[in-house]
Amino acid sequence: MQKKSPVLPILVVIAVIIIAGLLWLNSDITKKQSEGTGGISSKGFVEMSDDNPTFDHWGKNFPDYLDMYLTVETEKPISTEFGGNLAYSKLIRYPQLTILWAGYPFSLDANEERGHFWIQVDQMDTARNNKDFLNAHGFAAFGGQPTACMNCHSGWSPWLLKNVGIGDTPEEKWISFNSTKYWTMIKNVPEVEGVADHSGPHGGTRMGVTCADCHNPNDMQLRLTRQAAINALVNFRGYEPDPVTGVKASREEMRTLVCSQCHVEYYFKPTGTKVKVMGESIANDPSKKWWNGTQKTYDEIDVWRDGNKPTEIEVDGLELVFPWSEWKKNEPFRIEMFDAHYEKVRDVFDKDWAHKFTKAPMLKIQHPESELYSGGVHAANGVSCADCHMPYIRKGSKKMTQHNITSPLQDINAACKSCHTQSEEYLRQQVADIQKSVAYDLRSAEYAMVSLIEDIKVLREKLGAMPSYQTNGKPDDTKISAALKEPLELHRKGQMRGDFVGAENSTGFHNPREASRMLLQAVEMARMGQTKLVEIANANGIKDFKTSNLGFEDMQKYNPGEIRYKVDLNGHKAGERYYKHEEINGPAPKELLELDKNNKPYNYKVIDSKTSSY
């Protein structure tokens, strides 16, 4: 009988091993391909569209990115020397702001920012968005925030603009959207399947920044979705419009421009026309009153209730505008560009508010990161916002952009060392030294400006006591302001420069040379304003007028403490804390106050001995 060959079984075993290996390799390649796209294949694809911009929905296709973004929701808030996401009161840490912003709601409520996830929650909770509270606490002229404020705070803004704005053309819808009351517009956020809490941050009315704000749902390429940014780039800076991406720009440019949709200075420009907007039927209910007894015109909550229904009303139109008419493409920004723009529109928009003590027509600067960064060394070398704040990281086999958007110093290795060869500690200390130096300049400008404000206040009182500055025996503010025209203009422009650096969220790091240059201007303007006051006092025979030079200890007397109700209001008792969460609006950590105390005047023995707390 013929013997069986031993070769065949061996070949069969080898073939099985090879097939198994190929199957495993194919599975591994597929898995890694899936991981490289954020897990689409492994998690199951869902259809993405602008009709459902919620990050929980889009995140089903990109779970790793969603996990990164949601880190801030559960992590313990941290503070750094000049930032972080611990929402302490900036007014408690920097009491001088209550004087600089006197007469404006920011002088009552201004907290450290908590990040993109919380941005709409914080906007809806802030006292600045509570007409009844402000009217009852010394801001009787406040009429309530418009939807223009929502442009950057809500991921639902593009949907609301498209579906709720009234008008036949995109331009009419845009003006109508901006001119609608904030609390009226927010009631129109649609309920979405899978969103458990319609008043929550996960897809509901309190949802902040979302994937759809920066990414196209069809191919995930970067795009601009905020009309004010598109308008400014096209009308002022020389970009071409694009129906898909907003403007025509390279991907590297887009890695900065998507941030420039919101991290900019802006203002609300009156259109000079009446426009139709959505109103609320509560305005026709005589039983609904504001705190001061006047008729309620809208309900300060995010849902329709108690029979309140949408109506159509006519109001004065306004438009969200970036003041970029003098800032051209491929040019570094200069603060004088704001001077020129605001001077051009002064007949239409002369101020954000009139200062309570000086009566000067003031400008409130908002988070101008894009402007300051444009002239810095990183911009000059082609570094985008995303390169530092959303650096590439590795997770397994994946190369991903970090979507827990935070300070680059939270991950120096990923954010900085792809370009810089120095040690992490060296880089950390370099940043800290730059920020402490700029902070010295900023405190110098703020203290000098508060000194000017106090001096203007004193001289206004002295002039008001003179018959030549009175009407019917009472001080005439118009006559007094005319006499103080030069100091008031120096107050306006000088404070704008200090406010620019204070509102810009890098404490000058994005461009320390420009930050220090404008702060030096601010100090010069404050001191020149005081010199002009002396000249005016002498010209009017006032001999006992002296200028002031206030410092850190003087500022502490302006500390407002936490926000509390002064009257019984809407179910709250006088003395009750305004914010229900203790971590919001509290005092800053003691070490930060100690830092500020030693920063101006600059006590290098203390400052240089402290390491960065990042």
Coordinates of C-alpha atoms in Angstrom, one line a residue:
M1 CA 0.0 0.0 0.0
Q2 CA 1.2 3.5 -1.0
K3 CA 2.3 5.7 2.0
K4 CA 0.7 9.2 2.4
S5 CA 3.0 12.0 1.8
P6 CA 3.7 14.2 4.9
V7 CA 4.1 17.3 2.8
L8 CA 0.4 17.8 2.0
P9 CA -0.8 18.4 5.6
I10 CA 2.1 20.7 6.2
L11 CA 1.2 22.7 3.1
V12 CA -2.4 22.8 4.3
V13 CA -1.4 24.1 7.7
I14 CA 0.9 26.7 6.1
A15 CA -1.9 27.8 3.8
V16 CA -4.3 28.2 6.7
I17 CA -1.7 30.2 8.7
I18 CA -1.1 32.5 5.6
I19 CA -4.9 33.0 5.0
A20 CA -5.4 33.8 8.7
G21 CA -2.5 36.2 8.7
L22 CA -3.9 38.0 5.6
L23 CA -7.3 38.2 7.2
W24 CA -5.8 39.6 10.4
L25 CA -3.7 42.1 8.4
N26 CA -6.7 43.2 6.4
S27 CA -8.7 43.7 9.6
D28 CA -5.8 45.6 11.2
I29 CA -5.4 47.9 8.2
T30 CA -9.2 48.5 8.1
K31 CA -9.2 49.3 11.8
K32 CA -6.3 51.7 11.5
Q33 CA -8.0 53.3 8.4
S34 CA -11.1 53.7 10.5
E35 CA -9.1 55.1 13.4
G36 CA -7.5 57.6 11.1
T37 CA -10.8 59.0 10.1
G38 CA -12.1 59.2 13.7
G39 CA -13.7 55.8 13.8
I40 CA -16.4 56.2 11.1
S41 CA -16.3 52.5 10.0
S42 CA -16.1 51.1 13.5
K43 CA -18.8 53.2 15.0
G44 CA -21.4 53.3 12.2
F45 CA -21.9 56.3 9.9
V46 CA -24.6 58.9 10.6
E47 CA -25.7 61.5 8.1
M48 CA -24.4 65.0 8.9
S49 CA -26.1 68.2 7.9
D50 CA -26.6 71.8 8.9
D51 CA -30.2 71.0 9.9
N52 CA -28.7 69.1 12.9
P53 CA -25.4 70.8 13.9
T54 CA -25.2 69.2 17.3
F55 CA -21.7 68.0 18.2
D56 CA -23.2 64.8 19.9
H57 CA -24.7 63.8 16.5
W58 CA -21.6 64.7 14.4
G59 CA -19.4 63.1 17.0
K60 CA -20.9 59.7 16.3
N61 CA -18.7 59.8 13.2
F62 CA -15.7 61.2 15.0
P63 CA -15.9 59.9 18.6
D64 CA -12.3 60.6 19.4
Y65 CA -12.6 64.3 18.5
L66 CA -15.9 64.5 20.5
D67 CA -14.2 63.1 23.5
M68 CA -11.4 65.7 23.3
Y69 CA -13.9 68.5 22.9
L70 CA -16.0 67.4 25.9
T71 CA -13.0 67.2 28.2
V72 CA -13.7 70.7 29.5
E73 CA -17.2 69.6 30.6
T74 CA -16.0 67.3 33.4
E75 CA -12.4 68.4 34.1
K76 CA -11.6 70.5 37.2
P77 CA -11.3 74.1 36.2
I78 CA -7.8 75.5 36.4
S79 CA -6.4 79.0 36.7
T80 CA -3.2 80.3 35.3
E81 CA -1.4 83.6 36.0
F82 CA -3.5 85.4 33.3
G83 CA -6.1 82.9 32.1
G84 CA -7.3 79.4 32.5
N85 CA -11.0 78.2 32.7
L86 CA -11.8 78.9 36.3
A87 CA -14.6 81.4 36.0
Y88 CA -13.6 83.8 38.8
S89 CA -14.7 87.4 38.8
K90 CA -12.3 89.6 36.8
L91 CA -13.9 92.6 38.7
I92 CA -12.8 91.1 42.0
R93 CA -9.3 90.4 40.7
Y94 CA -9.0 93.7 38.9
P95 CA -11.3 96.2 40.7
Q96 CA -10.1 99.1 38.5
L97 CA -12.4 97.6 35.8
T98 CA -15.5 98.7 37.7
I99 CA -14.3 102.3 37.2
L100 CA -13.0 101.9 33.7
W101 CA -16.4 100.4 32.6
A102 CA -18.6 102.5 34.9
G103 CA -22.1 102.9 33.4
Y104 CA -21.7 99.8 31.3
P105 CA -23.0 96.3 32.3
F106 CA -19.5 94.9 32.1
S107 CA -18.8 96.9 35.3
L108 CA -21.3 94.6 37.1
D109 CA -20.5 91.2 35.6
A110 CA -17.3 90.0 33.9
N111 CA -15.9 86.6 34.6
E112 CA -12.9 84.6 33.3
E113 CA -14.0 82.6 30.3
R114 CA -14.6 78.8 30.5
G115 CA -14.1 77.7 26.9
H116 CA -16.1 76.9 23.8
F117 CA -18.3 74.2 25.4
W118 CA -19.6 76.7 28.0
I119 CA -19.8 79.8 25.9
Q120 CA -23.6 79.7 25.3
V121 CA -24.3 78.6 28.9
D122 CA -22.3 81.5 30.2
Q123 CA -23.9 84.0 27.8
M124 CA -27.4 83.0 28.9
D125 CA -26.5 83.1 32.6
T126 CA -24.6 86.3 32.7
A127 CA -26.2 89.3 34.4
R128 CA -25.4 91.3 31.3
N129 CA -28.1 89.3 29.5
N130 CA -30.7 89.9 32.3
K131 CA -32.6 93.1 31.6
D132 CA -34.7 92.9 34.7
F133 CA -31.7 92.4 37.0
L134 CA -29.7 95.2 35.4
N135 CA -32.6 97.7 35.4
A136 CA -33.0 96.9 39.1
H137 CA -29.3 97.4 39.8
G138 CA -28.5 100.8 38.4
F139 CA -28.7 100.2 34.6
A140 CA -32.1 101.6 33.9
A141 CA -31.2 102.4 30.2
F142 CA -30.4 98.8 29.4
G143 CA -32.9 97.3 26.9
G144 CA -31.7 93.8 26.6
Q145 CA -29.2 92.1 24.4
P146 CA -29.9 91.6 20.7
T147 CA -29.4 88.4 18.7
A148 CA -26.2 89.9 17.4
C149 CA -24.7 88.8 20.7
M150 CA -25.6 85.2 19.8
N151 CA -23.6 85.0 16.6
C152 CA -20.5 83.6 18.2
H153 CA -22.0 82.0 21.3
S154 CA -24.4 79.5 19.8
G155 CA -23.8 76.7 17.2
W156 CA -27.4 77.2 16.2
S157 CA -26.8 80.7 14.9
P158 CA -26.4 79.8 11.2
W159 CA -29.6 77.7 11.3
L160 CA -31.6 80.4 13.1
L161 CA -30.3 83.0 10.6
K162 CA -31.5 80.9 7.7
N163 CA -34.8 79.7 9.1
V164 CA -36.0 82.5 11.5
G165 CA -34.6 85.7 10.1
I166 CA -37.4 87.7 8.3
G167 CA -36.9 89.0 4.8
D168 CA -36.8 88.0 1.1
T169 CA -33.0 88.4 0.6
P170 CA -30.0 87.1 2.6
E171 CA -29.2 90.7 3.5
E172 CA -32.7 91.4 4.9
K173 CA -32.6 88.2 6.9
W174 CA -29.1 89.1 8.3
I175 CA -30.3 92.5 9.6
S176 CA -33.5 91.0 10.9
F177 CA -31.6 88.3 12.7
N178 CA -29.2 90.7 14.4
S179 CA -32.0 93.1 15.4
T180 CA -34.2 90.5 17.1
K181 CA -34.1 90.3 20.9
Y182 CA -31.7 87.6 22.1
W183 CA -34.3 85.8 24.3
T184 CA -36.8 85.9 21.5
M185 CA -34.5 84.3 19.0
I186 CA -33.3 81.5 21.4
K187 CA -36.8 80.3 21.8
N188 CA -36.7 79.1 18.1
V189 CA -33.9 76.6 18.6
P190 CA -35.6 73.4 17.3
E191 CA -35.9 70.2 19.3
V192 CA -33.7 67.5 18.0
E193 CA -34.2 63.8 18.2
G194 CA -31.7 62.3 20.7
V195 CA -31.3 65.6 22.7
A196 CA -32.5 64.7 26.1
D197 CA -32.4 68.2 27.6
H198 CA -33.7 70.9 25.3
S199 CA -32.4 73.6 27.7
G200 CA -29.0 71.9 28.0
P201 CA -25.6 72.3 26.4
H202 CA -25.7 69.0 24.5
G203 CA -27.6 70.1 21.4
G204 CA -30.2 72.2 23.1
T205 CA -30.6 76.0 23.5
R206 CA -27.4 76.2 25.6
M207 CA -25.2 74.4 23.1
G208 CA -22.0 76.4 22.4
V209 CA -19.5 76.0 19.6
T210 CA -20.0 72.9 17.5
C211 CA -18.3 70.9 14.7
A212 CA -20.6 72.5 12.1
D213 CA -19.3 76.0 12.9
C214 CA -15.9 75.2 11.2
H215 CA -16.5 72.1 9.1
N216 CA -18.6 71.4 6.0
P217 CA -20.9 68.4 6.6
N218 CA -20.2 66.9 3.1
D219 CA -16.4 66.6 3.3
M220 CA -15.4 68.1 6.6
Q221 CA -13.3 70.8 4.9
L222 CA -12.8 74.0 6.9
R223 CA -15.3 76.8 6.2
L224 CA -16.6 80.1 7.6
T225 CA -20.3 80.1 8.9
R226 CA -20.5 83.5 10.5
Q227 CA -21.8 86.2 8.2
A228 CA -20.1 89.1 10.0
A229 CA -16.7 87.5 9.4
I230 CA -17.5 86.8 5.7
N231 CA -18.7 90.4 5.3
A232 CA -15.6 91.9 6.9
L233 CA -13.2 89.7 4.9
V234 CA -14.9 90.4 1.6
N235 CA -15.9 94.0 2.0
F236 CA -12.9 95.3 3.9
R237 CA -9.9 92.9 3.5
G238 CA -10.0 91.9 -0.1
Y239 CA -11.0 88.2 0.1
E240 CA -13.3 86.6 -2.6
P241 CA -16.6 85.1 -1.4
D242 CA -17.1 81.4 -1.8
P243 CA -20.6 79.7 -1.6
V244 CA -19.2 76.6 0.2
T245 CA -16.3 77.8 2.4
G246 CA -17.4 81.4 2.9
V247 CA -14.3 82.9 1.4
K248 CA -11.6 81.6 -0.9
A249 CA -8.5 80.9 1.1
S250 CA -5.9 78.2 1.5
R251 CA -6.3 75.5 4.1
E252 CA -3.5 77.0 6.2
E253 CA -5.3 80.4 6.1
M254 CA -8.5 78.7 7.1
R255 CA -6.8 77.3 10.2
T256 CA -6.7 80.9 11.4
L257 CA -9.8 82.3 9.7
V258 CA -12.2 79.9 11.4
C259 CA -11.0 81.3 14.7
S260 CA -11.3 84.9 13.3
Q261 CA -15.1 84.4 13.0
C262 CA -15.3 85.2 16.7
H263 CA -11.9 86.1 18.3
V264 CA -12.2 89.7 17.1
E265 CA -13.3 93.2 18.0
Y266 CA -16.9 94.0 16.8
Y267 CA -19.7 96.5 17.3
F268 CA -23.4 96.8 16.5
K269 CA -23.9 99.4 13.8
P270 CA -27.3 101.0 13.5
T271 CA -28.7 100.7 9.9
G272 CA -30.8 103.8 10.2
T273 CA -33.9 101.9 9.0
K274 CA -36.8 100.1 10.5
V275 CA -36.9 96.3 10.1
K276 CA -39.4 93.5 10.7
V277 CA -38.3 91.0 13.4
M278 CA -39.9 88.4 15.5
G279 CA -41.5 89.7 18.7
E280 CA -43.5 88.2 21.5
S281 CA -47.2 88.4 22.4
I282 CA -46.2 89.0 26.0
A283 CA -45.9 92.6 25.0
N284 CA -49.7 92.7 24.7
D285 CA -50.3 91.2 28.1
P286 CA -50.8 94.1 30.6
S287 CA -50.3 91.7 33.6
K288 CA -46.7 91.1 32.6
K289 CA -44.4 93.8 34.0
W290 CA -40.7 94.4 34.4
W291 CA -39.2 95.2 37.8
N292 CA -39.8 98.9 37.4
G293 CA -43.5 98.4 36.5
T294 CA -43.2 99.0 32.8
Q295 CA -44.7 96.6 30.2
K296 CA -42.7 93.4 29.5
T297 CA -41.8 93.1 25.8
Y298 CA -40.2 89.7 25.9
D299 CA -39.8 86.7 28.3
E300 CA -36.3 86.1 29.7
I301 CA -36.3 82.4 29.3
D302 CA -35.5 80.0 26.4
V303 CA -39.0 78.5 25.8
W304 CA -42.4 79.7 24.9
R305 CA -44.6 79.6 28.0
D306 CA -47.9 80.8 29.6
G307 CA -49.5 81.4 26.2
N308 CA -46.7 83.6 25.0
K309 CA -46.4 83.3 21.2
P310 CA -44.3 84.8 18.4
T311 CA -45.4 87.9 16.7
E312 CA -44.0 90.2 14.0
I313 CA -42.9 93.7 15.1
E314 CA -40.9 96.6 13.7
V315 CA -37.7 97.8 15.4
D316 CA -34.6 99.9 14.6
G317 CA -32.2 97.8 12.6
L318 CA -28.6 97.0 13.6
E319 CA -25.8 94.9 12.1
L320 CA -22.9 93.1 13.6
V321 CA -19.8 94.6 12.1
F322 CA -16.0 94.1 12.4
P323 CA -14.2 97.5 12.3
W324 CA -11.7 96.3 9.7
S325 CA -12.1 98.9 6.9
E326 CA -8.4 100.1 7.4
W327 CA -7.0 96.6 7.9
K328 CA -6.1 95.1 4.6
K329 CA -5.1 91.6 3.5
N330 CA -1.6 90.5 4.4
E331 CA -1.0 93.5 6.6
P332 CA -0.3 93.5 10.3
F333 CA -3.0 95.1 12.4
R334 CA -2.3 98.5 14.1
I335 CA -4.4 100.1 16.8
E336 CA -4.6 103.3 14.8
M337 CA -6.7 101.3 12.3
F338 CA -9.4 101.2 14.9
D339 CA -9.1 104.9 15.5
A340 CA -9.5 105.6 11.8
H341 CA -12.5 103.2 11.4
Y342 CA -14.4 104.4 14.4
E343 CA -13.8 108.0 13.3
K344 CA -15.3 107.3 9.9
V345 CA -18.5 105.8 11.3
R346 CA -18.9 108.3 14.2
D347 CA -21.9 110.0 12.7
V348 CA -23.7 106.6 12.7
F349 CA -22.1 104.9 15.7
D350 CA -20.4 107.2 18.1
K351 CA -20.1 105.1 21.2
D352 CA -20.9 101.8 23.0
W353 CA -21.8 103.8 26.1
A354 CA -21.3 107.2 27.8
H355 CA -18.9 106.9 30.8
K356 CA -20.8 107.3 34.1
F357 CA -18.2 109.7 35.6
T358 CA -16.5 111.5 32.7
K359 CA -19.4 111.4 30.2
A360 CA -16.9 110.5 27.5
P361 CA -18.3 108.5 24.5
M362 CA -16.6 105.1 25.1
L363 CA -15.7 102.1 23.0
K364 CA -15.8 98.6 24.6
I365 CA -13.2 96.3 23.0
Q366 CA -14.0 92.6 22.8
H367 CA -11.5 89.7 22.5
P368 CA -9.3 91.0 19.5
E369 CA -7.0 87.9 19.3
S370 CA -7.0 87.9 15.5
E371 CA -6.0 91.5 15.2
L372 CA -3.1 91.3 17.7
Y373 CA -1.8 88.0 16.4
S374 CA -1.6 89.3 12.8
G375 CA 1.5 91.4 13.5
G376 CA 3.3 88.9 15.7
V377 CA 6.3 86.7 15.0
H378 CA 4.2 83.5 14.8
A379 CA 2.0 85.0 12.1
A380 CA 5.0 86.3 10.2
N381 CA 6.3 82.7 10.1
G382 CA 3.1 81.2 8.8
V383 CA 1.9 79.7 12.1
S384 CA -1.8 79.4 12.4
C385 CA -4.1 79.6 15.4
A386 CA -4.7 75.8 15.1
D387 CA -1.0 75.0 15.0
C388 CA -0.7 76.2 18.6
H389 CA -4.1 75.9 20.2
M390 CA -5.1 72.7 18.3
P391 CA -1.7 71.0 17.8
Y392 CA -1.3 67.6 16.1
I393 CA -1.2 64.8 18.6
R394 CA -1.0 61.0 18.2
K395 CA -3.5 58.5 19.6
G396 CA -2.5 55.0 18.7
S397 CA -1.9 55.0 15.0
K398 CA -3.8 58.3 14.4
K399 CA -2.4 61.7 13.8
M400 CA -5.2 64.1 15.1
T401 CA -5.7 67.8 15.8
Q402 CA -6.3 68.4 19.5
H403 CA -9.9 69.6 19.9
N404 CA -9.8 70.4 23.6
I405 CA -9.0 73.9 22.5
T406 CA -6.9 75.5 25.3
S407 CA -3.6 77.2 26.2
P408 CA -0.6 75.8 24.2
L409 CA 1.2 75.6 27.6
Q410 CA -1.1 72.7 28.6
D411 CA 0.9 70.6 26.1
I412 CA 4.1 72.3 25.2
N413 CA 5.6 69.3 23.5
A414 CA 2.8 69.1 20.9
A415 CA 2.1 72.8 20.6
C416 CA 5.6 74.4 20.7
K417 CA 8.4 71.9 20.3
S418 CA 7.5 71.0 16.7
C419 CA 9.3 74.3 16.0
H420 CA 11.2 75.2 19.2
T421 CA 14.1 73.1 20.3
Q422 CA 14.5 74.5 23.8
S423 CA 13.2 72.6 26.9
E424 CA 9.6 72.7 28.0
E425 CA 10.6 74.6 31.2
Y426 CA 12.5 77.2 29.2
L427 CA 9.6 77.8 26.9
R428 CA 7.2 78.0 29.8
Q429 CA 9.3 80.6 31.6
Q430 CA 9.7 82.6 28.4
V431 CA 5.9 82.9 28.0
A432 CA 5.5 83.7 31.7
D433 CA 8.1 86.5 31.5
I434 CA 6.5 88.0 28.4
Q435 CA 3.0 88.0 30.0
K436 CA 4.2 89.4 33.3
S437 CA 6.0 92.2 31.4
V438 CA 2.9 93.1 29.4
A439 CA 0.8 92.8 32.5
Y440 CA 3.0 95.5 34.1
D441 CA 2.4 97.7 31.1
L442 CA -1.4 97.0 31.3
R443 CA -1.7 97.7 35.0
S444 CA 0.3 101.0 34.4
A445 CA -2.2 102.0 31.7
E446 CA -5.2 101.0 33.8
Y447 CA -4.1 102.8 36.9
A448 CA -3.2 105.9 34.9
M449 CA -6.6 105.8 33.2
V450 CA -8.4 105.5 36.5
S451 CA -6.4 108.4 37.8
L452 CA -7.5 110.4 34.8
I453 CA -11.2 109.4 35.3
E454 CA -11.1 110.4 39.0
D455 CA -9.5 113.8 38.0
I456 CA -12.1 114.4 35.3
K457 CA -14.8 113.6 37.8
V458 CA -13.4 116.2 40.3
L459 CA -13.0 118.9 37.7
R460 CA -16.5 118.3 36.3
E461 CA -17.8 119.0 39.8
K462 CA -15.8 122.2 40.2
L463 CA -16.8 123.5 36.8
G464 CA -20.4 122.6 37.5
A465 CA -20.3 124.9 40.6
M466 CA -19.5 127.8 38.3
P467 CA -22.4 129.9 36.9
S468 CA -20.8 129.9 33.4
Y469 CA -21.2 126.1 33.2
Q470 CA -24.8 126.0 34.5
T471 CA -28.2 126.3 33.0
N472 CA -31.1 127.4 35.3
G473 CA -28.8 127.2 38.2
K474 CA -27.7 123.5 37.7
P475 CA -24.6 122.0 36.1
D476 CA -24.9 121.7 32.4
D477 CA -23.2 118.5 31.3
T478 CA -23.1 119.6 27.6
K479 CA -21.2 122.9 28.4
I480 CA -18.8 121.1 30.8
S481 CA -18.1 118.3 28.2
A482 CA -17.4 120.9 25.6
A483 CA -14.8 122.5 27.9
L484 CA -13.3 119.1 28.6
K485 CA -13.3 117.9 24.9
E486 CA -9.6 117.2 24.7
P487 CA -9.3 115.2 28.0
L488 CA -12.5 113.3 27.2
E489 CA -11.1 112.3 23.8
L490 CA -7.8 111.2 25.4
H491 CA -9.9 109.1 27.8
R492 CA -11.8 107.5 25.0
K493 CA -8.7 106.6 22.9
G494 CA -6.4 105.8 25.8
Q495 CA -8.9 103.4 27.5
M496 CA -9.6 101.7 24.2
R497 CA -5.9 100.8 24.0
G498 CA -5.8 99.4 27.5
D499 CA -9.1 97.6 27.0
F500 CA -7.7 96.1 23.8
V501 CA -4.8 94.3 25.6
G502 CA -7.0 93.5 28.6
A503 CA -9.7 91.9 26.4
E504 CA -7.2 90.1 24.2
N505 CA -6.8 86.7 25.8
S506 CA -3.0 86.2 25.6
T507 CA -1.9 89.0 27.9
G508 CA 0.1 90.3 24.9
F509 CA 1.8 87.1 24.0
H510 CA 0.4 87.0 20.5
N511 CA 2.3 90.2 19.8
P512 CA 4.1 91.6 22.8
R513 CA 5.7 94.5 20.9
E514 CA 2.4 95.9 19.6
A515 CA 0.7 95.3 22.9
S516 CA 3.4 97.2 24.8
R517 CA 3.4 100.0 22.1
M518 CA -0.3 100.6 22.5
L519 CA -0.1 100.4 26.3
L520 CA 2.6 103.1 26.3
Q521 CA 0.3 105.2 24.2
A522 CA -2.5 104.6 26.8
V523 CA -0.3 105.8 29.6
E524 CA 0.8 108.9 27.6
M525 CA -2.8 109.7 26.8
A526 CA -3.8 109.4 30.4
R527 CA -1.0 111.7 31.6
M528 CA -1.6 114.1 28.7
G529 CA -5.3 114.2 29.7
Q530 CA -4.3 115.1 33.3
T531 CA -2.1 117.9 31.9
K532 CA -5.0 119.3 29.9
L533 CA -7.2 119.2 33.0
V534 CA -4.6 121.4 34.9
E535 CA -4.6 123.8 32.0
I536 CA -8.4 123.9 31.9
A537 CA -8.6 124.4 35.7
N538 CA -6.0 127.3 35.5
A539 CA -7.9 128.9 32.7
N540 CA -11.1 128.9 34.8
G541 CA -9.3 130.2 37.9
I542 CA -9.5 126.9 39.8
K543 CA -6.4 126.9 42.0
D544 CA -7.0 123.9 44.2
F545 CA -7.1 121.3 41.5
K546 CA -4.5 118.5 41.8
T547 CA -3.9 115.4 39.7
S548 CA -3.8 111.9 41.2
N549 CA -1.5 109.0 40.8
L550 CA -3.4 105.9 42.0
G551 CA -1.9 102.4 42.5
F552 CA -2.7 98.9 43.5
E553 CA -3.9 99.6 47.0
D554 CA -6.1 102.4 45.7
M555 CA -7.8 100.0 43.3
Q556 CA -8.7 97.6 46.0
K557 CA -11.3 100.0 47.4
Y558 CA -13.3 99.4 44.2
N559 CA -13.7 95.7 44.8
P560 CA -17.4 94.9 44.1
G561 CA -17.4 91.4 45.6
E562 CA -19.6 88.7 44.2
I563 CA -22.8 89.7 42.4
R564 CA -25.8 89.7 44.8
Y565 CA -29.4 90.8 44.5
K566 CA -29.9 94.2 46.0
V567 CA -33.7 93.9 45.9
D568 CA -36.3 91.1 45.9
L569 CA -36.5 90.1 42.2
N570 CA -38.2 87.3 40.3
G571 CA -38.3 84.9 43.2
H572 CA -34.9 85.9 44.6
K573 CA -34.3 87.7 47.9
A574 CA -32.1 90.7 48.5
G575 CA -28.6 89.6 49.5
E576 CA -28.9 86.3 47.6
R577 CA -26.0 85.3 45.4
Y578 CA -26.7 85.9 41.7
Y579 CA -24.8 82.8 40.3
K580 CA -26.1 79.5 41.6
H581 CA -22.7 77.8 41.0
E582 CA -20.1 78.7 43.6
E583 CA -17.2 78.3 41.2
I584 CA -18.6 81.1 39.0
N585 CA -18.0 84.8 39.9
G586 CA -16.0 84.0 43.0
P587 CA -12.7 85.6 44.0
A588 CA -9.5 84.7 42.1
P589 CA -7.0 82.4 43.9
K590 CA -4.9 84.4 46.4
E591 CA -1.7 83.7 44.6
L592 CA -3.0 85.7 41.6
L593 CA -3.8 88.7 43.7
E594 CA -0.3 88.4 45.2
L595 CA 1.1 88.3 41.7
D596 CA -0.8 91.5 40.7
K597 CA 0.3 93.3 43.9
N598 CA 4.0 92.6 43.0
N599 CA 3.5 93.3 39.3
K600 CA 2.9 97.0 39.6
P601 CA 5.3 98.4 40.8
Y602 CA 7.5 95.5 39.4
N603 CA 9.0 93.7 42.4
Y604 CA 11.5 91.5 40.4
K605 CA 12.7 89.8 43.6
V606 CA 9.2 88.2 44.0
I607 CA 8.2 88.0 40.4
D608 CA 11.4 86.3 39.2
S609 CA 11.3 83.9 42.1
K610 CA 7.9 82.5 41.1
T611 CA 7.6 79.8 38.6
S612 CA 4.7 79.7 36.1
S613 CA 1.6 78.0 37.4
Y614 CA 0.7 76.6 34.0

